[in-house]
Short mmCIF file of C-alpha atoms in Angstrom, two decimals:
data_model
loop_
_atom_site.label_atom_id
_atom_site.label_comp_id
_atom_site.label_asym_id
_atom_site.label_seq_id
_atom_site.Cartn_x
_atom_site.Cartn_y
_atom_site.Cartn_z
CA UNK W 7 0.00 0.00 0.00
CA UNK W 8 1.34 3.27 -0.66
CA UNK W 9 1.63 6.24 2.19
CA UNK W 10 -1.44 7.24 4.29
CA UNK W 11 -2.96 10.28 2.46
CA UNK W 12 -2.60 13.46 4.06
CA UNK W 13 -6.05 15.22 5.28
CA UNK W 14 -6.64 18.35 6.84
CA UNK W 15 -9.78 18.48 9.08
CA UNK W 16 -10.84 22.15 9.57
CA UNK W 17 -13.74 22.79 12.21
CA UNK W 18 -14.52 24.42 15.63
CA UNK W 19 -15.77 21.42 17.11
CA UNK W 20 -12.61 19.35 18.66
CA UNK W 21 -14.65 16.26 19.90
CA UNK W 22 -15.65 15.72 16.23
CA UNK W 23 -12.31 16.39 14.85
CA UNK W 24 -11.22 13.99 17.48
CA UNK W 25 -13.55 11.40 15.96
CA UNK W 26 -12.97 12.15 12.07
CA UNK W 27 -9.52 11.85 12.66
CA UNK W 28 -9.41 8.69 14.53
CA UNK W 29 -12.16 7.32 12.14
CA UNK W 30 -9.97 8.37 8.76
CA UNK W 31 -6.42 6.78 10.91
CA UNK W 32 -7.89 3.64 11.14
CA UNK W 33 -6.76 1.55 8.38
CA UNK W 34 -3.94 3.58 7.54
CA UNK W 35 -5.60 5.16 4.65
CA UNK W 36 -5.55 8.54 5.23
CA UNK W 37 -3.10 10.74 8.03
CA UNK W 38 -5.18 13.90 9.52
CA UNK W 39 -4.18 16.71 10.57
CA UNK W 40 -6.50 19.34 12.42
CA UNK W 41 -7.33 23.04 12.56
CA UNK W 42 -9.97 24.88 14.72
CA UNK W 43 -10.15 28.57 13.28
CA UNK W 44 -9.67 29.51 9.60
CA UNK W 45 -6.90 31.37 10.58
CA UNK W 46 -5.20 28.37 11.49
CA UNK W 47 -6.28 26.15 8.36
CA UNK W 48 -4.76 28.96 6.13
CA UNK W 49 -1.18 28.96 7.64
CA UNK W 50 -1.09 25.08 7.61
CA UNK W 51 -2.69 24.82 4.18
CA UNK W 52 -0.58 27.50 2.73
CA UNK W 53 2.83 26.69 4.18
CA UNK W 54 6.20 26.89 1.86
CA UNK W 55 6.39 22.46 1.18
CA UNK W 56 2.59 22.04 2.69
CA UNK W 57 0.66 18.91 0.87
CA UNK W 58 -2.52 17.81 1.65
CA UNK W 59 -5.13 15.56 -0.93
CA UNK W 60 -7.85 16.72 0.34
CA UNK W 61 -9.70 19.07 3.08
CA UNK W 62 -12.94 19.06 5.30
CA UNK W 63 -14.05 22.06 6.13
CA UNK W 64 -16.72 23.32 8.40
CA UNK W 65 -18.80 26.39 7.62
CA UNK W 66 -19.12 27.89 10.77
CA UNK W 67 -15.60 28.57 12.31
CA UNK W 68 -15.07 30.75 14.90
CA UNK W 69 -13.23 33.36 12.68
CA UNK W 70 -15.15 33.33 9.51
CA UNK W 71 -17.26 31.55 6.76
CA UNK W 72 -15.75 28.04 5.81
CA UNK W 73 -17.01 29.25 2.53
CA UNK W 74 -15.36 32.10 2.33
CA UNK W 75 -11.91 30.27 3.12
CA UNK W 76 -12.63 27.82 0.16
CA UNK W 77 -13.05 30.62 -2.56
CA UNK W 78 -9.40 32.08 -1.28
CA UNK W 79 -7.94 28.67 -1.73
CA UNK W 80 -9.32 28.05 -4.73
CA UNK W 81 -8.27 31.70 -6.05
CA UNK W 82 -4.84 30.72 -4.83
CA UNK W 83 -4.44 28.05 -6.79
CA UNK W 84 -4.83 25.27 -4.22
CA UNK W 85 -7.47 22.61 -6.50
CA UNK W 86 -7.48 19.37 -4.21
CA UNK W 87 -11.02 18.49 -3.50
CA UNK W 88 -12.81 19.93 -0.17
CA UNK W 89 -15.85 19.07 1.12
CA UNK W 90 -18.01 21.28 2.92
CA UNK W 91 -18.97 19.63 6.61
CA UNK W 92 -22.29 21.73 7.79
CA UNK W 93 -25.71 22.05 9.60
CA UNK W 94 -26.71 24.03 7.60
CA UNK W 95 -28.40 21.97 4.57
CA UNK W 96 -30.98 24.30 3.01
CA UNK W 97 -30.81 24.56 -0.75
CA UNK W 98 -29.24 27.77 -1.06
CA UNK W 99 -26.65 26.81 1.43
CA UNK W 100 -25.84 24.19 -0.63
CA UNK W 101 -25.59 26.22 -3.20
CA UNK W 102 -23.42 28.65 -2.02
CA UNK W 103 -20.98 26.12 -0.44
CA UNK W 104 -20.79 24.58 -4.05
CA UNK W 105 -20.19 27.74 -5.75
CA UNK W 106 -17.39 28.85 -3.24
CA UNK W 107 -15.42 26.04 -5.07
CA UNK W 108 -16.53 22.87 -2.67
CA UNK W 109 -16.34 19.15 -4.58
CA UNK W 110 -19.23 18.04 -2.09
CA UNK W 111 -21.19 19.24 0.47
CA UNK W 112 -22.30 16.84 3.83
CA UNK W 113 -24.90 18.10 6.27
CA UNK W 114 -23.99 17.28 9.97
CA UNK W 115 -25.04 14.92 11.41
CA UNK W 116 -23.21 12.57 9.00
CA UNK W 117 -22.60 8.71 8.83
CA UNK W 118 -18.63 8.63 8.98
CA UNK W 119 -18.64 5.75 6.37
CA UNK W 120 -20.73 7.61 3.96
CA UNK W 121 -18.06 10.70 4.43
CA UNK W 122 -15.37 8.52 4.11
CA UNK W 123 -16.50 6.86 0.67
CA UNK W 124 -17.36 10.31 -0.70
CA UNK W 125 -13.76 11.86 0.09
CA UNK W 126 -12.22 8.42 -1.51
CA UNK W 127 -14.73 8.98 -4.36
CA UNK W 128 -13.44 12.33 -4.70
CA UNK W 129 -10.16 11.68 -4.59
CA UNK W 130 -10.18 8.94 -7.29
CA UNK W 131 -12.15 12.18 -9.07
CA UNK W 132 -9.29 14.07 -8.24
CA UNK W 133 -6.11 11.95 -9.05
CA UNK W 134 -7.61 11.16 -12.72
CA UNK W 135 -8.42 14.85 -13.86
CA UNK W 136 -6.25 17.57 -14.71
CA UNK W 137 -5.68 19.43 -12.32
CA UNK W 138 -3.90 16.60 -10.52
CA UNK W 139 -0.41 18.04 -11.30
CA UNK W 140 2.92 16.70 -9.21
CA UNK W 141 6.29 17.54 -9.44
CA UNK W 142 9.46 15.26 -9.82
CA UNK W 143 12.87 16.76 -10.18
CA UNK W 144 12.65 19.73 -13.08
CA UNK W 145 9.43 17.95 -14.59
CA UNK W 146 5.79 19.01 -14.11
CA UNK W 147 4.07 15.60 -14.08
CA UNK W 148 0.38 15.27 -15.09
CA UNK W 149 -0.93 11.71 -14.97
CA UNK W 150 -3.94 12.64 -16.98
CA UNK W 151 -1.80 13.44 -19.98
CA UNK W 152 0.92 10.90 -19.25
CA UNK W 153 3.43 13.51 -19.53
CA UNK W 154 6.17 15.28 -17.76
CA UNK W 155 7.05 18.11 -18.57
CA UNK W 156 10.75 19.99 -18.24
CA UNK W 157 9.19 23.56 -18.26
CA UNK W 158 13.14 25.06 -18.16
CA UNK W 159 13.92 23.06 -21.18
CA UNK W 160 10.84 23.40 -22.94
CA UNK W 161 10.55 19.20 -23.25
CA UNK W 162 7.98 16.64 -22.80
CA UNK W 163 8.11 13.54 -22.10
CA UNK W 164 5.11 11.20 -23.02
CA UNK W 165 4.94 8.05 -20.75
CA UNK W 166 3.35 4.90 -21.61
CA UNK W 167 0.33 3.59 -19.18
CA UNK W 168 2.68 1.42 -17.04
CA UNK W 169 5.34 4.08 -16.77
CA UNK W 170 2.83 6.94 -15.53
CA UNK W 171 1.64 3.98 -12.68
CA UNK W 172 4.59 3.48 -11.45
CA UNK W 173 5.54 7.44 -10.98
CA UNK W 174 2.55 8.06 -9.51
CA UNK W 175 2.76 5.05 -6.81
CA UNK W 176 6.35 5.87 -5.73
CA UNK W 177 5.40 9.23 -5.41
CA UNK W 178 2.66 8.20 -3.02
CA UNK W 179 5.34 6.62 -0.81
CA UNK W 180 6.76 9.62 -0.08
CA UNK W 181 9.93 9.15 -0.40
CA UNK W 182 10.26 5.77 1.33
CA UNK W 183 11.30 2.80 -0.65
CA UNK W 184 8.79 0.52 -2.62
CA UNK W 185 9.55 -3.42 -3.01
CA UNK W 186 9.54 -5.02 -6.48
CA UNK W 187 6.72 -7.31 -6.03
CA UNK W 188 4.46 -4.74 -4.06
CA UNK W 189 5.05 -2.12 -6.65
CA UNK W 190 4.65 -5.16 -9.37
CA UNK W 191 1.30 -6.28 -7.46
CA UNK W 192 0.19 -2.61 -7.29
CA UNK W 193 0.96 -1.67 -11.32
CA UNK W 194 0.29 -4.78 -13.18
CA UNK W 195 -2.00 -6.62 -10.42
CA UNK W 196 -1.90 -10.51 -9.41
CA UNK W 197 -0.69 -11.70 -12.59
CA UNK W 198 1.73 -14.81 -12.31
CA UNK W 199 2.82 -14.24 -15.84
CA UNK W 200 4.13 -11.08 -15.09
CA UNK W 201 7.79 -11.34 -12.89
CA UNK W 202 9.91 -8.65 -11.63
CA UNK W 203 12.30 -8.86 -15.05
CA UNK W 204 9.09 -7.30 -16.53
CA UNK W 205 9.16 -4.21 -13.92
CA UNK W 206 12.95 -3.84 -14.20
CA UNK W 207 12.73 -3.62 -17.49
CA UNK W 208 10.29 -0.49 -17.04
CA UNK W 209 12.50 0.87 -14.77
CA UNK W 210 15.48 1.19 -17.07
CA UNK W 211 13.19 2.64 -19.94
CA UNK W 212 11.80 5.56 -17.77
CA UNK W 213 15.11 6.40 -16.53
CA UNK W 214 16.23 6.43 -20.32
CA UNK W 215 13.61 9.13 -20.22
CA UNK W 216 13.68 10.88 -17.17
CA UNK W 217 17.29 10.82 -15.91
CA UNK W 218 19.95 13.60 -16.54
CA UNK W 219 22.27 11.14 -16.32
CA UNK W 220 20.77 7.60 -16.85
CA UNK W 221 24.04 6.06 -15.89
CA UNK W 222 23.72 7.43 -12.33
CA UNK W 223 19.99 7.70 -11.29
CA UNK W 224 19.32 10.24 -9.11
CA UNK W 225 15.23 11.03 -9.27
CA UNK W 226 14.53 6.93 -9.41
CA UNK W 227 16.78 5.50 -7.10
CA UNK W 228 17.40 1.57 -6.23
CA UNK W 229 16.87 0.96 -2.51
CA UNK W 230 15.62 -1.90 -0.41
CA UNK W 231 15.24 -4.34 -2.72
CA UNK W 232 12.94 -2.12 -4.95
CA UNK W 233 12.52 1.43 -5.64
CA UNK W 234 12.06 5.29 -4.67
CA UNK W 235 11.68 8.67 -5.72
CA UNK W 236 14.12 10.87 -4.30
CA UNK W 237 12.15 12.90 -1.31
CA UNK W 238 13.86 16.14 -2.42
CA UNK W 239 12.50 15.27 -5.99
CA UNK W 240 8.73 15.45 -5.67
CA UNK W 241 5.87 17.35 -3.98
CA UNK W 242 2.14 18.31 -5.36
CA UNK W 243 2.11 21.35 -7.39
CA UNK W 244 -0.29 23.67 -5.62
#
């Protein structure tokens, strides 16, 4: 599996932050983080290296309209899905929320299971569109397009299906090494007629591609008995 998925829980109410973020830890899944004010969201959401896939945001903070804080995010470029967490569920609440650049919009009280299969759903939204935009060394990478692009160079690179799967699941990992048959398992699925010669094989072609040097990787590196992207490499282009 590849690294929990960083959420950011914004609301006034700490007993059910509490319980959305021990609900979302569970299984690994997802890693939350919590703010109380909008104030607070803001600095963590807007920090110099900050990353988060997604954000749940309460309307009524003690500083502000949640609303209000999702059209500045959205005007500053931030485009990871956020859903709206509210009491207030009238139609032109809903509305409004939706408008102020929310994905979805859940009126409290909430099942946690339902919330937690519509921020997956959005997610999977999310990581398939494009705005889903990472970056990796020099290159802009858009798994959409399969393409990175070197920007500075004016150069793209198109990637084949297999190529753009693997990127993106090392890049989940954060940094941390991926073994050959999870990262086999995880691109080309259970398939006994596919062995690791098959990913290795991969491997060399997309640092043919990617690599300043392909002679001495040093974006995909060998570690562990697999594979990693170089932590310094990659974050998620705001």
């Amino acid at each position: 599996m590849s690294d929990p998925r960083p959420i950011l829980i914004v609301d006034d109410d700490q007993a059910l932050r509490a319980t959305l973020a021990e609900q979302l830890a569970v299984d690994g899944e997802f890693d939350p983080r919590e703010a109380g004010t909008m104030a607070e969201a803001g600095q963590i959401l807007l920090a110099d290296g900050a990353r988060f896939d997604a954000v749940l945001l309460d309307i009524g903070l003690p500083d502000g309209d949640g609303r209000d804080l999702c059209t500045e995010l959205r005007r500053t470029g931030i485009k990871v899905p956020i859903i709206m967490l509210t009491g207030a569920d009238a139609e032109h609440d809903v509305v409004r929320g939706l408008d102020s650049g929310a994905n979805d919009y859940i009126a409290k009280p909430f099942r946690i299971m339902e919330l937690i299969a519509r921020l997956r759903a959005q997610l999977r939204v999310f990581d398939n569109s494009e705005d889903a935009v990472f970056v990796i060394g020099p290159y802009t990478f858009r798994p959409s397009a399969k393409m990175l692009q070197d920007t500075g160079r004016n150069r793209r690179i198109r990637l084949t299906e297999k190529e753009c799967a693997i990127l993106k699941f090392l890049y989940r990992a954060g940094g941390r090494p991926v073994g050959r048959q999870i990262l086999l398992n995880e691109v080309w699925g259970y398939n006994a007629a596919v062995t690791t010669h098959t990913l290795e094989t991969h491997i060399y072609r997309l640092r043919q591609k990617i690599e300043p040097d392909p002679a001495t990787a040093s974006l995909l590196l060998t570690e562990g008995g697999g594979y990693r992207l170089d932590p310094q490499a990659g974050r998620v282009a705001a």
